[in-house]
Coordinates of C-alpha atoms and ligand atoms in Angstrom, one line a residue:
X8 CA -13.5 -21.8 0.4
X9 CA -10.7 -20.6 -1.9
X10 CA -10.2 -16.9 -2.9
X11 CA -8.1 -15.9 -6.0
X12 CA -7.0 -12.3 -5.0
X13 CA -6.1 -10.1 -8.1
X14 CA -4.0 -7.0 -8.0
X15 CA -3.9 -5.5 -11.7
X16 CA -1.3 -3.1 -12.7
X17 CA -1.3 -1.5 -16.2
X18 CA 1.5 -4.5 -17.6
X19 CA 2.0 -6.5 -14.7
X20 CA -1.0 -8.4 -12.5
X21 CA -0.2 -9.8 -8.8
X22 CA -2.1 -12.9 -7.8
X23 CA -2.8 -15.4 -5.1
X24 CA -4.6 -18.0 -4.1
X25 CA -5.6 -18.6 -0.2
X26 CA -7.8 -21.1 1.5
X27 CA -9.9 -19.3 3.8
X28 CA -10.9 -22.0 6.2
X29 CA -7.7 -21.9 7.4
X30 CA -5.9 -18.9 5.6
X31 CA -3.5 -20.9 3.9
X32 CA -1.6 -19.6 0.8
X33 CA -1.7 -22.1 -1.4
X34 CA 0.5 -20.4 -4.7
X35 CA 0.9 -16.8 -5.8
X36 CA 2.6 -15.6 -8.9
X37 CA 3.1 -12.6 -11.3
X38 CA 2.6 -11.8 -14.2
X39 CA 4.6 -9.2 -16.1
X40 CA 5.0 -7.3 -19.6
X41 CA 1.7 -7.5 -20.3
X42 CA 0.9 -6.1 -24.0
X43 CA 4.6 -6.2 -24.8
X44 CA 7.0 -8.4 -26.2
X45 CA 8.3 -11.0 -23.8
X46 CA 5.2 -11.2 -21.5
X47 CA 5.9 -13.7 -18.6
X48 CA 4.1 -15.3 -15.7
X49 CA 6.2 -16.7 -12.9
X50 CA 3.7 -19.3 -11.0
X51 CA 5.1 -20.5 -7.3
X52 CA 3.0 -23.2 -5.0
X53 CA 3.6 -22.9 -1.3
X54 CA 6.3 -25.6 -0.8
X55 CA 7.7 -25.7 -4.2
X56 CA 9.9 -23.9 -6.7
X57 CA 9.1 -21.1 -9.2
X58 CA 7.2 -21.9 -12.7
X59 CA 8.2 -19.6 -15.3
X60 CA 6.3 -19.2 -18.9
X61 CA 7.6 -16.8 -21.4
X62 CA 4.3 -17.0 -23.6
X63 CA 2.6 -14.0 -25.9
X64 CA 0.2 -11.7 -23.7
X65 CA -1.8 -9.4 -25.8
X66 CA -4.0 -7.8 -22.6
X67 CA -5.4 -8.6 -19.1
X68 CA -8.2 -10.9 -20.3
X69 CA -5.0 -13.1 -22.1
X70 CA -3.0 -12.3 -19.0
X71 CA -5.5 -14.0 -16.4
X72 CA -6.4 -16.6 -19.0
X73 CA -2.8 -18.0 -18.3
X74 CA -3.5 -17.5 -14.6
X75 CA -6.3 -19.7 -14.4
X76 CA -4.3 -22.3 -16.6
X77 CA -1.4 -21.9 -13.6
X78 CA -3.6 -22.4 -10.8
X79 CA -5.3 -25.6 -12.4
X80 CA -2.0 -27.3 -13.9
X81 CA -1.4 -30.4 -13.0
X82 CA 1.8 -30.2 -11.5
X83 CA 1.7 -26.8 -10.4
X84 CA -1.7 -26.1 -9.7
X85 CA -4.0 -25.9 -6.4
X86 CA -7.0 -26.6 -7.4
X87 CA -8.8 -29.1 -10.1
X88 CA -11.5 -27.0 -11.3
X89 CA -12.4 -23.4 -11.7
X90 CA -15.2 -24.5 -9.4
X91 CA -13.3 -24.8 -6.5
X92 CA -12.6 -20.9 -6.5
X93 CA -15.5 -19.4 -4.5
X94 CA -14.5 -15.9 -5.4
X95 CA -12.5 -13.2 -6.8
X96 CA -10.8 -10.4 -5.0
X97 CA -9.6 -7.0 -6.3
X98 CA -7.6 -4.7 -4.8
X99 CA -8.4 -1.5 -6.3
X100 CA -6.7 1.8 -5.4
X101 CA -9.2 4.7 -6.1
X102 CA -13.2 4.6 -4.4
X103 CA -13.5 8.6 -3.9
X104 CA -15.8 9.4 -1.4
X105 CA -18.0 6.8 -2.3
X106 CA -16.9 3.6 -0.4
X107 CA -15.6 3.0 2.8
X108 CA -14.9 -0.4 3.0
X109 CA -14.8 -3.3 0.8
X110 CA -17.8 -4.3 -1.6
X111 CA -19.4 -7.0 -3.7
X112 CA -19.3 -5.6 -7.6
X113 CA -22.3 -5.3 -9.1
X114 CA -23.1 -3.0 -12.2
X115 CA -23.2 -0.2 -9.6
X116 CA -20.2 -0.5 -8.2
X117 CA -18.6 -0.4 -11.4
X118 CA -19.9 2.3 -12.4
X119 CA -19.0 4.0 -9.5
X120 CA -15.5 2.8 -10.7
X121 CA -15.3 4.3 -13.7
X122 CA -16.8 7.8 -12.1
X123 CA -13.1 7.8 -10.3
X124 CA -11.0 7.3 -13.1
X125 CA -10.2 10.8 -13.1
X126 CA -8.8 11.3 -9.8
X127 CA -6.7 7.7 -10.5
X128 CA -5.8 8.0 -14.2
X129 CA -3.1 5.7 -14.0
X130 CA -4.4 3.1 -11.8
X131 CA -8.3 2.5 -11.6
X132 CA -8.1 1.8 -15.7
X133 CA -5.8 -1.0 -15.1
X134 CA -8.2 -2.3 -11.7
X135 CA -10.8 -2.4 -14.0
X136 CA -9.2 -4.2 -16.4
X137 CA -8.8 -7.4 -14.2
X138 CA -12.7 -7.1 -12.8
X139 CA -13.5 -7.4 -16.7
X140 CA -11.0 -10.3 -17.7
X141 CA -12.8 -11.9 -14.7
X142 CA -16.0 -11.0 -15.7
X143 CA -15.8 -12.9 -19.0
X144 CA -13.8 -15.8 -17.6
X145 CA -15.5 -16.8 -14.9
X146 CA -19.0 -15.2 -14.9
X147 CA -20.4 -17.3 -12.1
X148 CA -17.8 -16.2 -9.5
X149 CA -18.5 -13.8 -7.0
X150 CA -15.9 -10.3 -6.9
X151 CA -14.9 -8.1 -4.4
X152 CA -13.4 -4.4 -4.1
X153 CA -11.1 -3.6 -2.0
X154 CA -9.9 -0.2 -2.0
X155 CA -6.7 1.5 -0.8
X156 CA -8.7 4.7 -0.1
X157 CA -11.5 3.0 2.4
X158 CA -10.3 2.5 5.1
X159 CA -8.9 6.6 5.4
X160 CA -12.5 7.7 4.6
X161 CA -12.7 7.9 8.6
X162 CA -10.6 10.8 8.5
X163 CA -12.5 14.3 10.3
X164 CA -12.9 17.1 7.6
X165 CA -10.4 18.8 9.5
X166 CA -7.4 16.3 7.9
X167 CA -9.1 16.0 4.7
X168 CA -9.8 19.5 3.6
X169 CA -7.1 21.5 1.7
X170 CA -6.9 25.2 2.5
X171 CA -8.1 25.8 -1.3
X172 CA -10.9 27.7 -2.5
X173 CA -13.9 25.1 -0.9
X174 CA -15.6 25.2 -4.0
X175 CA -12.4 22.8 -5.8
X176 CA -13.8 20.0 -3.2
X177 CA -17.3 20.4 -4.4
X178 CA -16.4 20.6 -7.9
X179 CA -13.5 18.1 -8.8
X180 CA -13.6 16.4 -5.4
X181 CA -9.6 17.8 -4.2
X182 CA -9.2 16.8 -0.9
X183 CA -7.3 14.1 1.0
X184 CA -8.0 10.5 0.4
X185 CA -4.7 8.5 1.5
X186 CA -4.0 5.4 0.2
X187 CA -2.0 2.0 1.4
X188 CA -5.3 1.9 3.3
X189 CA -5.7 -2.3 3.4
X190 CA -1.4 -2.5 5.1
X191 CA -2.0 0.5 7.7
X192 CA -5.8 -1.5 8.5
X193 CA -3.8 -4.6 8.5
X194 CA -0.6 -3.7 10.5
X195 CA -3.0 -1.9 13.0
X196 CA -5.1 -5.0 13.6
X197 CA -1.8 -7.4 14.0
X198 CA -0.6 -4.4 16.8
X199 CA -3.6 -5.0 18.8
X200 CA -3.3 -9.1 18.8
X201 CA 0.5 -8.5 19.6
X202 CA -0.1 -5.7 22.7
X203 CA -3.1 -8.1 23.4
X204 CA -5.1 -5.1 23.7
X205 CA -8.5 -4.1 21.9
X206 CA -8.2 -2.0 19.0
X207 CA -10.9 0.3 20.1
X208 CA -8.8 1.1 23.5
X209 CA -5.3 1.9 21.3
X210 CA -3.8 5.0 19.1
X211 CA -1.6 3.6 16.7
X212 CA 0.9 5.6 14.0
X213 CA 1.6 3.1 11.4
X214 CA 4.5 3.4 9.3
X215 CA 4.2 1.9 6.0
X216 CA 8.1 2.5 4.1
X217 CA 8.0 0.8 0.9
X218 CA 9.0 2.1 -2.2
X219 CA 5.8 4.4 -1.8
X220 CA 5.8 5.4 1.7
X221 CA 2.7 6.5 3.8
X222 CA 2.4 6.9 8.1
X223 CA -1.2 7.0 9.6
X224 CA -2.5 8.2 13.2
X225 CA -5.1 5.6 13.9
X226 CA -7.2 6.2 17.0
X227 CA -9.8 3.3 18.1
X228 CA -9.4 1.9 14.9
X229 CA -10.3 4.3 12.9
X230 CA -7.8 6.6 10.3
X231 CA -8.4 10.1 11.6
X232 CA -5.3 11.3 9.6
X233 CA -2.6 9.9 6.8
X234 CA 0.6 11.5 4.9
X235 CA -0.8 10.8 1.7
X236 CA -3.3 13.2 -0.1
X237 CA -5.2 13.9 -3.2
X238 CA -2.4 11.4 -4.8
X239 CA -0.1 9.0 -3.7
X240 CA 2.8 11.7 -4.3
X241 CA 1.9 13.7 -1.3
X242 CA 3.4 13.5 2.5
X243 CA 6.7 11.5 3.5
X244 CA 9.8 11.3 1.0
X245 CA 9.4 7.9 -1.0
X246 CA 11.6 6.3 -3.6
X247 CA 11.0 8.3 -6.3
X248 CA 8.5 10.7 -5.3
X249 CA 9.1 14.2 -3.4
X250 CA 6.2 14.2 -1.3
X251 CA 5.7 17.4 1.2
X252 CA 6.9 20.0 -1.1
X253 CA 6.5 24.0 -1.3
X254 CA 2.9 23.9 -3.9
X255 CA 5.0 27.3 -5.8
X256 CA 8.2 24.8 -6.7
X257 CA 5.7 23.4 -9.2
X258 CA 5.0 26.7 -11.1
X259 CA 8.8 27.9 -10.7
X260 CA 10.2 24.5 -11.8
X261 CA 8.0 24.2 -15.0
X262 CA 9.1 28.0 -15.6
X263 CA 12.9 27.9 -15.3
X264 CA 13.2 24.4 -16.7
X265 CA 10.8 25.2 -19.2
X266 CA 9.0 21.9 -18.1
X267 CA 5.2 20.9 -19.6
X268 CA 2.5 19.4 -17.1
X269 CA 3.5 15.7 -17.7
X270 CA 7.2 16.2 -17.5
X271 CA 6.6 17.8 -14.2
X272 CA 4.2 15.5 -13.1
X273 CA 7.5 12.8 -14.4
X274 CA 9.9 14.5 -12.3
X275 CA 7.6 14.8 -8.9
X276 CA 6.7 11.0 -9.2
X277 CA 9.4 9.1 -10.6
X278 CA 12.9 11.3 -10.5
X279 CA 12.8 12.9 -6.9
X280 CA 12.4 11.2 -3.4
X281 CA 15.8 9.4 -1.8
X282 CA 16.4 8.7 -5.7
X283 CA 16.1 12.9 -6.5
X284 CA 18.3 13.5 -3.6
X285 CA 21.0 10.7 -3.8
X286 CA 21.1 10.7 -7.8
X287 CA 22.2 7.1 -6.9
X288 CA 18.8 4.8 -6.4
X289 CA 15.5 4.8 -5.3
X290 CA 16.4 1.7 -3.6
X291 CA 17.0 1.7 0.4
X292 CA 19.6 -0.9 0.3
X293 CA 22.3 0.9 -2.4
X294 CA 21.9 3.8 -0.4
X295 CA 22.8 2.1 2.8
X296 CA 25.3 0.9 0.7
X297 CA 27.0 4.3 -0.8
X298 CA 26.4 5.9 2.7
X299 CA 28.9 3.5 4.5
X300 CA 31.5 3.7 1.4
X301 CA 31.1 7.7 2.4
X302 CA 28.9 9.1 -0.5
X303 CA 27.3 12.3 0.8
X304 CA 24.3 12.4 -1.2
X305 CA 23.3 9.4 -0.3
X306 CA 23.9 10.2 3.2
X307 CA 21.9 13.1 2.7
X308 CA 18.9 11.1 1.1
X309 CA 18.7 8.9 4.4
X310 CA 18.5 11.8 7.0
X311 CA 16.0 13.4 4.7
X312 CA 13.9 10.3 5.0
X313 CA 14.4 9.7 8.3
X314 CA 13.3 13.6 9.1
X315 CA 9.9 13.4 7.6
X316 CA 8.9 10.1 9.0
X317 CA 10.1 11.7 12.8
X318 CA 8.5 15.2 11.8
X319 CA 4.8 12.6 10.9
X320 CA 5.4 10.4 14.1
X321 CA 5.7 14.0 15.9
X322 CA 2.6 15.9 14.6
X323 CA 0.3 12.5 15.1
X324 CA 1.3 12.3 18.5
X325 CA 0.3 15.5 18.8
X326 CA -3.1 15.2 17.5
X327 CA -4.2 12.0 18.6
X328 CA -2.9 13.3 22.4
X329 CA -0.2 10.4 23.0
X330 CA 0.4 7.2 21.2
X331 CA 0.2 3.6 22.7
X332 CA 2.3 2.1 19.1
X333 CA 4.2 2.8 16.8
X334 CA 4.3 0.0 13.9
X335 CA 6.5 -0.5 11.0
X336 CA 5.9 -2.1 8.1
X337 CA 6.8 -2.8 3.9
X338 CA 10.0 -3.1 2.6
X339 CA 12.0 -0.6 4.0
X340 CA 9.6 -1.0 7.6
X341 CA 10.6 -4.5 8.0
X342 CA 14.0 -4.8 6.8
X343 CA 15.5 -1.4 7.2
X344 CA 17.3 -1.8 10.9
X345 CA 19.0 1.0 10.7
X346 CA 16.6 3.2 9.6
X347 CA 14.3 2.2 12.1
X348 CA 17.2 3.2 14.3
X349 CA 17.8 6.6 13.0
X350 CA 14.0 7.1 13.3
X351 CA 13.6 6.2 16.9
X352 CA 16.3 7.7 18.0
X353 CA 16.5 10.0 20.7
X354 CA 12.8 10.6 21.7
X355 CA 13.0 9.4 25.0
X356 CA 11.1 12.4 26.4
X357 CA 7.9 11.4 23.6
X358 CA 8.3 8.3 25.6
X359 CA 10.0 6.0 22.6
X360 CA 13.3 4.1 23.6
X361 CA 13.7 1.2 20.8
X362 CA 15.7 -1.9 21.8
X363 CA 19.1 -1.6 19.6
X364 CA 19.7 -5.6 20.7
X365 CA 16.0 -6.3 19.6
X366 CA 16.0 -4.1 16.6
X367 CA 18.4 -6.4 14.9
X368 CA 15.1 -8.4 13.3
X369 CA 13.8 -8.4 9.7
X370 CA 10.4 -9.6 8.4
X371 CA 9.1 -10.6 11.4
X372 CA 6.6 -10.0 14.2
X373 CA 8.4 -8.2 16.8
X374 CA 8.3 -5.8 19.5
X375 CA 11.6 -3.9 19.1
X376 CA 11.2 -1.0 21.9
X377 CA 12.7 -1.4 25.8
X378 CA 10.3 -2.5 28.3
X379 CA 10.3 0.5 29.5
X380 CA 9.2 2.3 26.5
X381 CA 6.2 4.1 27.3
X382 CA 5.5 4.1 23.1
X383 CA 5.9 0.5 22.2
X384 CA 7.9 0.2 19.0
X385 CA 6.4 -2.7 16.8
X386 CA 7.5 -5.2 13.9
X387 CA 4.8 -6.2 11.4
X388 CA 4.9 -7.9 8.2
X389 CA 2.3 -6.5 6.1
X390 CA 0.0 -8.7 4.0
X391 CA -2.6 -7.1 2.5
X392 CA -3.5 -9.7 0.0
X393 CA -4.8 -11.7 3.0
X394 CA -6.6 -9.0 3.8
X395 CA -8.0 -8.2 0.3
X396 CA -8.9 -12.1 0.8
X397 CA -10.3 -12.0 4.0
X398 CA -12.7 -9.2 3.0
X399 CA -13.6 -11.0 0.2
X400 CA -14.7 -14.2 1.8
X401 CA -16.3 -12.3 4.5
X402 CA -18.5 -10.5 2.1
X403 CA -19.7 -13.3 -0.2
X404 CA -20.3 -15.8 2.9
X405 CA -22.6 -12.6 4.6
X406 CA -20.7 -12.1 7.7
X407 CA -20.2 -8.5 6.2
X408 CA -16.7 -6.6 6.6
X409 CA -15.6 -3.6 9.8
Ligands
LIG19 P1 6.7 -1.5 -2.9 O1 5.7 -2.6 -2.6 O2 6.1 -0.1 -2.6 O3 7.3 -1.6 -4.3 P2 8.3 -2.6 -0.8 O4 7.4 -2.6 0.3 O5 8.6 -3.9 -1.5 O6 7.9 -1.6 -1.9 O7 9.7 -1.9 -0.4 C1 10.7 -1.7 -1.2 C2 11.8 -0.9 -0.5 O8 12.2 -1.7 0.7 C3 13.0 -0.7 -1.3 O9 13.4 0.6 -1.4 C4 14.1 -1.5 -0.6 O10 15.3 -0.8 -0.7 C5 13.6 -1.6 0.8 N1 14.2 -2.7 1.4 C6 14.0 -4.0 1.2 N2 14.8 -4.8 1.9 C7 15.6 -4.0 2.6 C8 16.8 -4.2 3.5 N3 17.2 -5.4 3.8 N4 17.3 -3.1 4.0 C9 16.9 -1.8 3.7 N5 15.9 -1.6 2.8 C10 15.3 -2.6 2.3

């Protein structure tokens, strides 16, 4: 069976195409500027080069139209007919409390959908979006959720609960969800098959350091705590976002800057993080960059990083009571050598001595501690489309999803 995997943002839309039987990925593309002038899809098949259409996207439902045309053209295409796609999954970032793993949509589950809008204004809307486009052009087909926030819904009341008034929880539903749920579930998994040990036998901290950055302490499988909160904004330093910050900065920023809520909200999310701090880039690789031609800041920016993800490492050690893994993973995870460096440095006494000689590895499965590293240090490419797919064809052929 083939699975189209969907992952809607509000003007840009991810998409793949894998063949389950053997989890091949046959093409996946992108599709960007959706509503505005200059929408474009770039289209790539395993194996061959990049497609690119500059044609006039109005919305989603126009915006998958073109990705159905992409998938069945003749030169570029993988399959012949709509037919041959046996389902449709959607990663979707916000279930509340309501879901904890992946699930079939029905009129329920949508509904459930739209009853977390609020507490993901920016990005269920969009989701939704893509499960409707879907929904008109191909009614037949079978769709699957697959949330960011399920797989942390394992997380004790102890890491989920905010020290605020109890009654906010009850009421609005403030507590901890984390998100980047499907890559910390996926990287975990790949740790077991690598250490060849069962997942129910391991604790894992999973570093996921993309431009959003999120670590999780993962006992026997299951998320019993994760950086990220309420929002995607709290925890380690990211890109663009502060994360961990002082709750009274808020109040005392808006006051002396004389700030509204959404310019606030503008400066926590998009103008602080390594980008805040450097005032150079939210980008890893220019700040690698300025730090070796000297610049400060930028300097700065990376030891700041680097601090939050050790301080994270630190306090899940400590509450899951030792640590068989640590796993890194997403842009930065995979590709950042010296970062990975800075972060594993010195903690021999936790029991953590990377390999600098086997270190020097991007993208690929790897396991970069010493062999006598009592905390093995481990590589792993995330893919959480193959996941999203996975799920997806496990739930519409009944064998049911972990
Ligand atoms: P997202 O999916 O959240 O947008 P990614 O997982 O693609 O983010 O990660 C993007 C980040 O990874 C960028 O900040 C980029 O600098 C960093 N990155 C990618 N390649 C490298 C590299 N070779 N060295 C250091 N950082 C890198």
């Amino acid at each position: 069976m083939k699975v189209l995997v969907i992952n809607c943002g509000s003007s840009s839309l991810k998409y793949q195409v894998l063949d389950m039987t053997n989890e091949v990925l046959e093409c996946k593309g992108l599709v960007e500027r959706i509503g505005m002038d200059g929408s474009v899809i770039t289209h790539e098949k395993t194996g061959m080069d990049k497609f690119k259409l500059v044609v006039p996207m109005e919305d989603h439902k126009a915006a998958i139209g073109h990705v159905l045309m992409a998938i069945q053209d003749e030169n570029h295409g993988v399959i012949k007919s709509m037919d041959e796609i046996g389902a449709v999954g959607h990663r979707v970032v916000h279930a509340g409390e309501k879901y904890d793993k992946s699930v079939l949509i029905t009129d329920e589950v949508y509904k459930a959908l739209e009853e977390c809008i609020p507490l993901a204004p920016l990005h269920n809307p969009p989701n939704l979006l893509g499960i409707d486009a879907c929904k008109q052009l191909m009614p037949k087909t079978p769709m699957v959720a697959v949330f960011d926030t399920a797989f942390h819904q394992t997380m004790p009341p102890e890491s989920y609960i905010y020290a605020i008034p109890y009654e906010y929880y009850e009421k609005h539903g403030i507590r901890r969800y984390g998100f980047h749920g499907t890559s910390h579930k996926y990287v975990a998994e790949r740790a077991a098959d690598i250490l060849n040990v069962s997942l129910d036998d391991l604790k894992l901290i999973t570093c996921h350091l993309g431009n959003g950055a999120s670590v999780s302490a993962i006992k026997r499988g299951k998320c019993i705590d994760t950086s990220m909160g309420f929002t995607p904004l709290e925890g380690l330093v990211m890109g663009t976002r502060s994360g961990d910050i002082d709750p009274a900065i808020v109040t005392y920023m808006r006051e002396v800057e004389n700030l509204d809520q959404g310019k606030a909200n503008e400066i926590l999310n998009k103008k602080s993080g390594v980008l805040g701090i450097s005032g150079i880039s939210s980008d890893f690789r220019d700040l690698e960059e300025a730090a070796a031609d000297g610049n400060e800041r930028a300097m700065l920016a990376l030891k700041v990083f680097a601090h939050k993800v050790r301080f994270y490492i630190g306090a899940y050690i400590a509450e899951m009571n030792g640590c068989d893994a640590i796993v890194f993973t997403a842009g930065l995870g995979e590709n950042g050598i010296d970062m990975r460096d800075v972060i594993c440095n010195d903690l021999g006494n936790l029991g953590i001595k990377i390999d600098v000689v086997k270190n020097k590895v991007r993208g690929k499965e790897t396991i970069i501690s010493r062999e006598d590293s009592k905390i093995k240090v481990i590589l792993v490419p995330t893919n959480e489309e193959l996941m999203i797919a996975r799920d997806t064809y496990n739930i519409v052929t009944g064998k049911g999803v972990k």
